[in-house]
Amino acid sequence: MNLLPKAADEFRSRDYWDQFFDKVGGEAFEWYSDFIDLADVLCKYIKPRDEVLIIGCGNSTLSSDLYDTGIEHITNVDLSDNVIKKMKKQNDKRRPNMKWLQMDARQMTFEDNQFSVVLDKGTIDALMSNKSEQVLSDIDQILGQIDRVLRLTGRFICITLAQKHILDHISQYFFDSKSWLLRYHHIQTSKAFALPVLAFVFTKIPMKNPLIELQLYNSAENNWLRYHDLPEAISAIQQCQMTCFKKYDFKQKFTPGRETPIVDLYAEGNQAKRRYQMIVVNSLTKYRNKPFAAFIVPKSRNLDWLYSTPAGRQQIISNATYTTIAFIYLQPDEDYRDLEQVKSEMTNAVLDFKPANLPENVQIPFLSSSEGIGQVKVCEHSSSFIIEDCLCGNENEWKRRLRFDASPNLIQSEIDLTLDKKTNALVPDYSILENDYHGIIVACLKTHFLATKKVEPNGNWLLVGLGGGVLTMKLMRAFPKIHLTGVDIDSEMIRIAKTWFGLDDTLSTCVVADGIQFLQRQVEEKVKYDVIIFDVNNNDSQSPLRCPHPAFLDNSVLENVKCLLSTQPGVFVLNFASRDDTNHDREDCLKRLTTNFHHLSSVKLDDDINEIMFASEDNTLNVATNNKKLSQQNLSFNFDLEELLSKVKIEK
């Protein structure tokens, strides 16, 4: 049965609604929610002594349900004369005090200040089908009539899906009058909607400073968010709507391997303070007896491959053998007492994503690693970066990390820490190489110089992208006789490297400069380098290419690199990282490198997005297979990385 009009304008037509209710017949048509879903909010704001006006009542049982709870002074109005006659006939005997009137809500004939409550469920949503001049004029007439017939301290309660144009317009109308307290309640409903059902409760009280209160995510009675700025309040509501939409979309159909986007969850009473993030993931296989669980990720492991990538999360799901897992990410700057506190705070949010076939009172298993909630100590936090010490693993292993606020999920620099027995402080430990991209660069260059019979190289090396100075220190300890120049565009990075990552600038030369301009000057000065390394982050957080910055792949820049490299054993090293699933970034990078260099090899880290590319004009490049020029599909290493890393000597 098609109940929708051919055009949205018909929603304002009496004939349309007469025909609508004729088609519906005797069956009640409920917009959005049944009374049982709305009872808590309605009975909080409507009392037995109140005189209630319901506009656009239709054939809903809302007024009769209210009447049966003891709220008997109810007047119902609707544009359709047919539905008014039917509802009056149904209720006259059982509910004699209830009134039924055919009336246009735009032109109501009631006395001023006649009612203490005006209630609407879906009427304004139906009438406000767009933002045309005529529609907005009609809505403003209705809102003006509501204001007129409500007495002081009266409440206007609007049950709505709060589409953006409706949320903005109605909120602005009452906020601008400075005579209303604005409250917004998120309603938990038994019906599934892409948008959450909201109850606007606007109380007619003259206010010097407008106040807006929000109760979102089905939160507890005492968990109110309070605002004096309307755009901030609307932004918080829209965040709630987006979270609910993600949940709705995810639960519609089980798709193997599907993930929700990141869901942000905020601290109680502080919408600006993010306390948790959550990603809900479907396994590739359905497990009949283990449908759903939550996994609490240790604070220090949020950015590990195992927890930060779809492939890693699938590995955890495979080991746990659950069909769907909600991954809960603790925030580094938030305090958590223990796993039980996290479980208590997150149970309701996790339940919002449970499969539809599970009962409401189901007990959700909360899983965790042996590390528990983990530990993160913030050492320094500015407007652009954060330095933190993280406890990783089960053996009291600490790491220091540098992250930028522009790319919070990317670790820019990381180093192991060791306890200085003299000062009892944690200090950077450069005594071992790890299987990270820094370790791979050092190890591969070691093999190259071993193969070329130059065990202790002593020429000029250049590192563009000093960052936290970790790679600089590893290179200087592995090759103590070289002269290394490190270039970074930001002087603050050099300070950070010295203060927090143990950079010893007596071992190298640190230059604050634009890397591309520095290369050009070096060409003009005819300087030569045995090794040039690019480790330059892309500061565009919207781009899947994380490293290098695209400008450093320009042919003119690569030509300068080739010009600066010594004839033998000149090696160009590029740290490449991209989250582009299409592989376009990688293919473009390889094309540019093969255009400028005759010999190319690479190492791809298994548990990371980094790939280290080595290029040279000389056929003595010995960091890969013996092929003089590897194809783009055959870039690989021919030795055991773990074994190599264990044998590389690092100076103390």
XYZ file of C-alpha atoms in Angstrom:
652
model
C 0.000 0.000 0.000
C 1.550 3.282 -1.127
C 0.952 5.978 1.485
C 3.475 8.516 0.229
C 2.276 11.514 -1.806
C 3.382 12.141 -5.372
C 4.791 15.503 -4.287
C 5.996 16.734 -0.895
C 3.634 19.717 -1.047
C 0.681 17.326 -0.599
C 1.708 16.886 3.054
C 0.110 20.306 3.661
C -3.153 19.319 1.930
C -6.286 18.342 3.887
C -7.422 16.074 1.020
C -4.176 14.117 1.140
C -4.528 13.378 4.863
C -8.200 12.422 4.478
C -7.186 9.885 1.827
C -4.171 8.788 3.884
C -6.259 7.805 6.903
C -8.903 6.199 4.695
C -6.172 3.894 3.325
C -4.830 3.163 6.798
C -8.304 2.250 7.994
C -8.766 1.349 11.625
C -5.122 0.449 12.215
C -3.194 3.061 14.195
C -0.327 4.654 12.256
C 2.583 5.496 14.558
C 5.327 7.832 13.436
C 8.752 6.644 14.646
C 7.958 5.355 18.118
C 5.296 3.674 20.201
C 4.270 5.103 23.554
C 6.399 2.574 25.431
C 9.548 4.084 23.862
C 8.495 7.642 24.658
C 6.980 7.111 28.093
C 10.057 8.042 30.145
C 10.497 11.422 28.466
C 6.792 12.251 28.107
C 5.916 11.397 31.709
C 8.918 13.414 32.879
C 7.578 16.595 31.251
C 3.786 16.032 31.255
C 1.889 15.788 34.555
C -1.776 14.863 35.260
C -2.723 18.490 35.926
C -1.341 19.723 32.578
C -3.585 20.874 29.755
C -2.106 19.218 26.687
C -2.504 20.088 23.004
C -1.462 17.469 20.431
C -1.064 18.889 16.911
C -1.346 16.596 13.884
C -2.696 13.822 16.094
C -3.671 11.498 13.207
C -4.933 8.096 14.336
C -2.016 7.519 16.720
C -2.732 5.973 20.105
C -0.376 8.504 21.736
C -3.135 10.626 23.263
C -5.147 7.627 24.509
C -1.981 6.127 26.039
C -1.305 9.392 27.851
C -4.932 9.562 28.972
C -4.724 6.072 30.428
C -1.714 7.080 32.545
C -3.822 9.773 34.231
C -3.191 12.747 31.907
C -6.810 13.469 30.911
C -6.880 17.122 29.846
C -5.894 16.516 26.225
C -7.022 18.349 23.090
C -6.206 16.715 19.744
C -6.191 18.633 16.459
C -5.596 17.475 12.902
C -6.055 18.876 9.417
C -8.089 15.797 8.386
C -11.739 15.973 9.357
C -12.118 12.243 8.593
C -9.548 11.124 11.124
C -10.886 13.487 13.799
C -14.392 12.016 13.444
C -13.046 8.433 13.620
C -10.852 9.121 16.667
C -13.654 10.987 18.479
C -15.991 8.037 17.907
C -13.379 5.552 19.192
C -12.648 7.492 22.386
C -15.823 9.331 23.412
C -17.082 6.667 25.797
C -13.810 5.406 27.286
C -12.094 8.815 27.466
C -14.836 11.451 27.854
C -12.560 14.324 28.890
C -10.478 14.187 25.693
C -11.307 16.656 22.882
C -10.999 16.145 19.107
C -11.016 19.151 16.765
C -10.399 19.571 13.053
C -7.967 22.464 12.836
C -5.015 23.745 10.854
C -1.996 24.095 13.153
C -0.972 27.191 11.190
C -4.165 29.010 12.188
C -5.308 27.705 15.557
C -8.276 29.382 17.227
C -7.346 28.728 20.866
C -6.912 31.462 23.452
C -3.464 32.823 24.233
C -1.666 30.935 27.016
C -4.329 28.211 27.013
C -2.067 25.122 27.273
C 0.821 24.019 29.468
C 2.092 21.409 26.950
C 2.046 21.266 23.140
C 3.058 17.854 21.750
C 3.977 16.952 18.181
C 5.076 13.555 16.893
C 6.164 13.648 13.268
C 3.882 16.473 12.082
C 6.603 19.082 11.636
C 8.859 16.443 10.032
C 6.116 15.662 7.482
C 5.350 19.313 6.721
C 8.986 20.472 6.561
C 9.854 18.434 3.490
C 12.304 21.023 2.162
C 13.622 24.539 2.776
C 11.469 26.377 0.236
C 10.135 29.806 1.128
C 6.557 28.519 1.364
C 7.493 25.573 3.612
C 9.527 27.732 5.986
C 6.673 30.237 6.141
C 4.221 27.451 7.071
C 6.554 26.088 9.757
C 7.126 29.537 11.243
C 3.354 30.035 11.423
C 3.021 26.757 13.360
C 5.871 27.651 15.727
C 4.372 31.110 16.249
C 1.006 29.531 17.129
C 2.712 27.152 19.577
C 4.429 30.088 21.249
C 1.112 31.961 21.470
C -1.024 29.183 22.988
C 1.622 28.028 25.499
C 1.577 29.679 28.886
C 4.737 30.663 30.798
C 6.744 27.583 31.934
C 4.850 25.563 29.295
C 6.663 22.891 27.280
C 6.745 22.283 23.547
C 7.670 18.620 22.967
C 8.554 17.642 19.406
C 9.284 13.998 18.515
C 11.436 14.096 15.375
C 14.171 12.456 13.328
C 15.780 15.914 13.301
C 17.073 16.037 9.760
C 19.641 18.801 9.463
C 17.347 21.472 7.995
C 14.697 20.699 10.638
C 17.188 20.634 13.524
C 18.783 23.909 12.408
C 15.592 25.850 11.699
C 13.521 24.898 14.741
C 16.453 25.255 17.140
C 17.368 28.668 15.755
C 13.735 29.852 15.954
C 13.414 29.176 19.693
C 17.034 30.057 20.540
C 16.740 33.510 18.959
C 13.639 34.412 20.984
C 15.693 34.133 24.219
C 12.559 32.930 25.996
C 13.190 29.207 25.999
C 15.262 26.540 27.692
C 16.234 24.083 24.958
C 16.568 20.394 25.832
C 17.240 17.503 23.451
C 16.707 13.848 24.394
C 17.928 10.850 22.396
C 15.109 8.247 22.430
C 15.862 4.524 22.459
C 13.287 2.983 20.113
C 12.239 -0.528 19.213
C 11.905 0.502 15.561
C 14.963 0.732 13.312
C 15.704 4.104 11.740
C 18.879 5.320 10.066
C 18.598 8.491 12.159
C 17.934 8.367 15.906
C 14.591 9.585 17.231
C 14.985 12.779 19.272
C 12.630 14.588 21.592
C 12.985 18.372 21.542
C 11.690 19.715 24.856
C 11.581 23.525 24.762
C 10.409 25.173 27.997
C 9.012 28.724 27.870
C 11.145 30.547 30.422
C 12.626 34.034 29.832
C 16.427 33.627 30.050
C 19.203 36.215 30.105
C 21.722 33.632 28.905
C 20.166 30.932 26.677
C 20.886 27.421 27.926
C 20.919 24.238 25.850
C 20.970 20.791 27.455
C 21.578 17.514 25.655
C 21.022 13.957 26.807
C 22.511 11.814 24.058
C 23.436 8.185 23.424
C 20.625 7.020 25.733
C 22.694 8.279 28.629
C 21.768 8.342 32.291
C 19.435 10.947 33.773
C 22.274 12.891 35.376
C 24.502 12.901 32.290
C 23.639 16.244 30.699
C 25.799 18.139 28.247
C 25.275 21.880 28.647
C 25.956 24.600 26.080
C 25.366 28.308 25.637
C 26.457 28.232 21.994
C 23.867 26.785 19.585
C 26.286 25.658 16.813
C 28.296 23.659 19.372
C 25.145 21.957 20.655
C 23.948 21.124 17.145
C 27.377 19.726 16.302
C 27.124 17.380 19.311
C 23.656 16.237 18.210
C 24.897 15.593 14.687
C 27.801 13.567 16.083
C 25.256 11.406 17.918
C 23.215 11.074 14.724
C 26.284 10.027 12.753
C 27.193 7.397 15.345
C 23.659 6.015 15.242
C 23.709 5.988 11.442
C 26.967 4.010 11.438
C 25.395 1.518 13.822
C 22.222 1.231 11.753
C 24.093 0.805 8.481
C 26.442 -1.826 9.925
C 23.659 -3.919 11.453
C 21.407 -4.104 8.408
C 23.216 -7.059 6.890
C 26.186 -9.205 7.862
C 28.992 -8.661 5.356
C 32.149 -10.744 5.906
C 35.166 -8.591 6.729
C 33.178 -5.369 6.958
C 34.210 -2.653 9.435
C 32.425 0.391 10.775
C 34.195 3.744 10.503
C 35.772 4.929 13.750
C 33.089 5.773 16.333
C 34.117 8.520 18.785
C 32.753 8.301 22.319
C 33.146 11.225 24.663
C 33.759 11.729 28.355
C 30.676 11.994 30.540
C 29.439 15.568 30.609
C 32.187 16.819 28.259
C 31.515 16.510 24.551
C 34.916 18.048 23.768
C 36.802 15.293 25.604
C 37.071 12.078 23.600
C 37.398 9.132 25.981
C 37.117 6.117 23.674
C 37.162 5.166 20.035
C 35.526 2.023 18.710
C 35.611 0.040 15.471
C 33.215 -2.889 15.034
C 34.484 -5.621 12.706
C 32.874 -8.662 11.099
C 34.992 -11.771 10.683
C 35.499 -13.414 7.322
C 33.795 -16.510 8.749
C 30.627 -16.824 10.853
C 31.105 -18.665 14.156
C 27.746 -20.075 15.202
C 28.427 -20.368 18.935
C 30.463 -17.145 19.345
C 28.510 -14.317 17.711
C 29.768 -11.154 19.410
C 32.459 -9.851 21.771
C 34.377 -6.695 22.662
C 38.172 -6.370 22.740
C 39.886 -3.746 24.918
C 43.067 -2.592 23.153
C 45.927 -1.597 25.512
C 46.620 2.141 25.463
C 50.181 1.660 24.223
C 49.152 -0.608 21.340
C 46.566 1.545 19.532
C 48.909 2.194 16.618
C 50.368 -1.316 16.340
C 49.712 -3.062 13.042
C 47.719 -5.755 14.843
C 45.138 -3.243 16.120
C 45.346 -0.341 13.670
C 44.865 -2.171 10.358
C 41.995 -4.243 8.947
C 44.357 -7.160 8.318
C 45.595 -7.062 11.899
C 42.082 -6.949 13.338
C 41.086 -9.898 11.181
C 44.032 -11.827 12.625
C 42.757 -11.173 16.157
C 39.217 -12.203 15.177
C 40.538 -15.393 13.584
C 42.398 -16.306 16.761
C 39.431 -15.434 18.993
C 36.902 -17.142 16.642
C 34.123 -14.577 17.140
C 31.807 -13.525 14.310
C 31.857 -9.834 15.256
C 34.203 -7.955 17.603
C 33.958 -4.362 18.827
C 37.524 -3.043 19.245
C 37.713 -0.455 22.031
C 40.609 2.016 21.866
C 41.614 3.809 25.060
C 42.867 7.371 24.666
C 46.468 8.189 25.715
C 45.516 11.316 27.668
C 42.624 9.666 29.563
C 42.922 7.817 32.894
C 41.338 4.383 33.397
C 41.319 2.619 36.731
C 41.222 -0.930 35.379
C 39.556 -3.203 32.829
C 36.384 -3.368 34.912
C 35.949 0.403 34.675
C 36.329 0.264 30.897
C 33.827 -2.570 30.714
C 31.330 -0.678 32.870
C 31.622 2.527 30.822
C 31.497 0.811 27.432
C 28.888 -1.929 27.854
C 25.960 0.181 26.596
C 27.911 1.484 23.609
C 28.983 -2.048 22.671
C 25.424 -3.352 23.029
C 24.286 -0.757 20.485
C 26.206 -2.762 17.869
C 25.140 -6.254 18.894
C 23.612 -8.418 16.140
C 19.843 -8.018 15.897
C 19.205 -11.702 16.640
C 20.783 -11.524 20.102
C 18.458 -10.919 23.101
C 18.420 -7.500 24.784
C 19.872 -8.795 28.067
C 22.719 -10.768 26.473
C 26.050 -10.740 28.345
C 28.804 -9.507 26.039
C 32.260 -11.081 26.619
C 35.016 -8.468 27.044
C 38.398 -9.719 25.828
C 41.823 -8.163 26.455
C 45.499 -8.934 26.050
C 47.699 -9.898 28.971
C 48.890 -6.262 29.127
C 45.525 -5.083 30.435
C 44.819 -1.404 29.812
C 48.519 -0.589 29.285
C 50.322 2.574 30.292
C 51.046 5.822 28.437
C 52.846 8.797 29.997
C 52.617 12.086 28.106
C 56.023 13.793 28.207
C 55.158 16.895 26.214
C 52.037 17.995 24.333
C 51.849 21.110 22.194
C 49.246 22.332 19.737
C 50.903 20.350 16.949
C 52.597 17.275 18.448
C 52.635 14.858 21.367
C 55.543 12.956 22.905
C 54.597 9.958 25.009
C 56.252 7.027 26.767
C 54.375 3.754 26.244
C 54.631 0.494 28.141
C 54.586 -2.267 25.524
C 54.595 -6.036 25.924
C 54.659 -8.002 29.145
C 58.269 -7.434 30.202
C 58.236 -3.784 31.227
C 59.390 -2.635 27.783
C 59.020 1.115 27.287
C 59.037 3.050 24.025
C 59.069 6.791 23.365
C 56.932 8.050 20.496
C 56.478 11.287 18.599
C 53.090 11.860 16.950
C 51.666 14.895 15.171
C 48.140 16.133 15.908
C 47.547 16.440 12.155
C 48.070 12.649 11.807
C 47.420 11.238 15.309
C 47.364 7.615 14.111
C 50.840 7.814 12.596
C 53.962 7.336 14.712
C 56.538 9.772 13.345
C 59.420 8.566 15.523
C 59.806 5.730 18.028
C 62.722 4.494 20.136
C 63.193 1.872 22.844
C 63.874 3.208 26.321
C 66.217 1.885 28.964
C 66.666 2.794 32.620
C 69.626 5.049 33.340
C 70.932 3.671 36.653
C 72.557 6.987 37.590
C 69.501 9.197 37.112
C 66.831 6.481 37.443
C 65.185 7.978 34.339
C 64.137 6.344 31.080
C 66.507 7.288 28.242
C 66.676 6.330 24.539
C 68.362 2.990 23.850
C 70.241 2.773 20.531
C 72.145 -0.432 21.329
C 69.981 -2.736 19.170
C 68.238 -2.615 15.811
C 64.583 -3.528 15.500
C 62.619 -4.885 12.563
C 61.238 -1.428 11.783
C 62.013 0.719 8.795
C 64.937 2.419 10.570
C 66.497 -0.959 11.280
C 65.941 -2.083 7.695
C 67.658 1.015 6.288
C 70.705 0.548 8.528
C 70.917 -3.213 7.967
C 70.586 -2.959 4.199
C 73.223 -0.256 3.947
C 75.491 -2.466 6.066
C 75.114 -5.332 3.594
C 75.751 -2.992 0.683
C 79.021 -1.701 2.059
C 80.091 -5.175 3.178
C 79.492 -6.429 -0.353
C 81.484 -3.563 -1.859
C 84.397 -4.275 0.516
C 83.921 -0.908 2.196
C 83.123 -2.056 5.726
C 83.653 1.356 7.356
C 82.400 4.045 4.937
C 83.628 7.543 5.731
C 82.059 9.861 3.139
C 79.293 12.464 3.227
C 75.748 11.252 3.906
C 72.559 13.303 3.739
C 69.272 12.662 5.576
C 66.320 14.828 4.517
C 63.648 14.656 7.192
C 65.394 14.645 10.556
C 62.168 14.180 12.565
C 62.848 12.885 16.074
C 66.477 12.125 15.201
C 66.076 8.363 15.698
C 67.367 7.378 12.253
C 70.215 9.881 12.585
C 71.466 8.294 15.796
C 71.117 4.743 14.462
C 73.114 5.661 11.354
C 75.848 7.398 13.350
C 76.256 4.424 15.669
C 76.290 1.927 12.803
C 78.631 4.039 10.636
C 80.686 6.128 13.069
C 83.176 7.384 10.446
C 80.687 9.046 8.103
C 79.809 12.724 8.122
C 76.011 12.943 8.313
C 74.012 16.074 7.561
C 70.404 16.011 8.785
C 67.929 18.502 7.306
C 64.503 19.429 8.698
C 62.253 22.338 7.831
C 61.167 22.781 11.470
C 63.636 23.937 14.124
C 61.245 22.580 16.760
C 61.962 19.053 15.497
C 65.650 19.488 16.213
C 64.846 20.651 19.758
C 62.565 17.635 20.262
C 65.210 15.291 18.879
C 67.809 16.624 21.329
C 65.493 16.857 24.347
C 63.564 13.603 24.071
C 65.314 11.276 21.622
C 68.949 11.700 22.589
C 70.151 13.342 19.380
C 73.845 14.189 19.766
C 74.492 16.988 17.288
C 78.249 16.723 17.907
C 78.110 13.536 15.826
C 76.270 15.108 12.898
C 75.354 18.433 11.329
C 71.750 19.589 11.827
C 70.374 22.079 9.309
C 67.046 23.908 9.472
C 65.972 24.323 5.847
C 63.462 23.375 3.196
C 64.765 20.026 1.942
C 64.071 20.688 -1.751
C 65.778 24.093 -1.648
C 68.701 22.613 0.278
C 69.217 19.976 -2.431
C 69.250 22.668 -5.118
C 71.878 24.691 -3.231
C 74.024 21.590 -2.792
C 73.895 20.973 -6.547
C 74.980 24.554 -7.200
C 77.852 24.104 -4.734
C 78.784 20.786 -6.426
C 78.686 18.806 -3.171
C 78.721 15.008 -3.395
C 77.132 12.425 -1.087
C 77.674 8.679 -0.890
C 74.195 8.140 0.543
C 71.074 10.324 0.391
C 68.019 9.325 2.433
C 64.502 10.765 2.169
C 62.371 10.277 5.283
C 59.844 13.060 4.753
C 56.237 12.846 5.963
C 53.336 14.099 3.877
C 51.461 16.641 6.011
C 48.231 16.226 4.022
C 46.163 14.021 6.355
C 43.558 13.461 3.608
C 46.046 11.830 1.249
C 46.689 8.058 1.421
C 50.355 8.786 0.599
C 51.963 9.196 4.023
C 55.609 9.315 2.974
C 57.290 11.030 1.190
C 55.698 14.391 0.549
C 54.661 14.296 -3.152
C 56.926 17.255 -3.941
C 59.956 15.087 -3.175
C 59.007 12.723 -6.010
C 59.112 15.478 -8.593
C 61.512 14.652 -11.426
C 63.535 17.827 -10.838
C 64.130 16.784 -7.225
C 65.135 13.237 -8.198
C 67.462 14.644 -10.872
C 69.131 16.743 -8.160
C 69.517 13.622 -6.021
C 71.139 11.764 -8.902
C 73.451 14.723 -9.515
C 74.488 14.856 -5.842
C 75.262 11.134 -5.539
C 78.868 10.091 -5.885
C 79.628 7.767 -8.796
C 80.498 4.909 -6.499
C 78.953 3.741 -4.199
C 76.195 6.381 -4.366
C 72.896 5.060 -2.989
C 69.529 6.820 -2.744
C 67.198 5.519 -0.003
C 63.506 6.401 0.065
C 61.067 5.616 2.871
C 57.747 5.046 1.098
C 54.414 4.565 2.886
C 50.906 4.674 1.468
C 47.457 3.484 2.506
C 46.305 3.442 -1.129
C 44.690 0.048 -1.725
C 44.788 0.566 -5.490
C 48.615 0.591 -5.439
C 48.571 3.721 -7.612
C 50.910 5.688 -5.307
C 53.476 2.886 -5.312
C 53.377 2.402 -9.070
C 53.787 6.143 -9.619
C 56.741 6.252 -7.218
C 58.450 3.295 -8.892
C 57.922 4.813 -12.324
C 59.630 8.032 -11.222
C 62.533 6.165 -9.622
C 63.122 3.853 -12.606
C 63.065 6.897 -14.881
C 65.992 8.409 -12.980
C 67.934 5.368 -11.717
C 69.055 2.196 -13.487
C 69.109 -0.070 -10.432
C 66.288 -0.409 -7.930
C 65.357 -2.741 -5.089
C 63.042 -2.587 -2.110
C 62.026 -4.137 1.198
C 58.370 -4.200 2.294
C 57.744 -4.489 6.027
C 55.226 -7.243 6.736
C 53.484 -5.573 9.668
C 53.559 -1.978 8.474
C 52.789 0.165 5.449
C 56.430 1.223 5.060
C 58.487 0.056 2.102
C 62.152 1.010 1.830
C 63.321 1.658 -1.718
C 66.994 1.686 -2.710
C 68.132 3.242 -6.001
C 71.522 3.695 -7.659
C 73.159 4.394 -10.982
C 75.946 1.971 -10.156
C 75.602 -1.785 -10.594
C 77.257 -2.417 -7.223
C 73.917 -1.888 -5.434
C 73.931 -5.006 -3.261
C 70.928 -4.780 -1.006
C 68.699 -7.107 -3.009
C 68.801 -9.912 -5.570
C 71.355 -10.056 -8.335
C 68.967 -8.710 -10.994
C 70.456 -5.553 -12.434
C 67.017 -3.966 -12.815
C 64.101 -5.436 -10.904
C 60.594 -5.257 -12.264
C 57.914 -3.465 -10.260
C 56.377 -6.824 -9.370
C 59.683 -8.350 -8.223
C 61.046 -6.025 -5.594
C 62.299 -8.224 -2.773
C 65.109 -9.164 -0.415
C 67.190 -12.337 -0.624
C 68.268 -12.751 3.000
C 66.727 -13.274 6.430
C 66.060 -9.827 7.913
C 65.873 -11.045 11.506
C 69.216 -12.804 11.149
C 70.779 -9.754 9.537
C 69.487 -7.393 12.204
C 70.914 -9.599 14.935
C 74.387 -9.467 13.369
C 74.638 -5.760 12.622
C 77.103 -4.138 14.987
C 75.982 -0.969 16.745
C 78.563 1.229 18.459
C 77.966 1.798 22.165
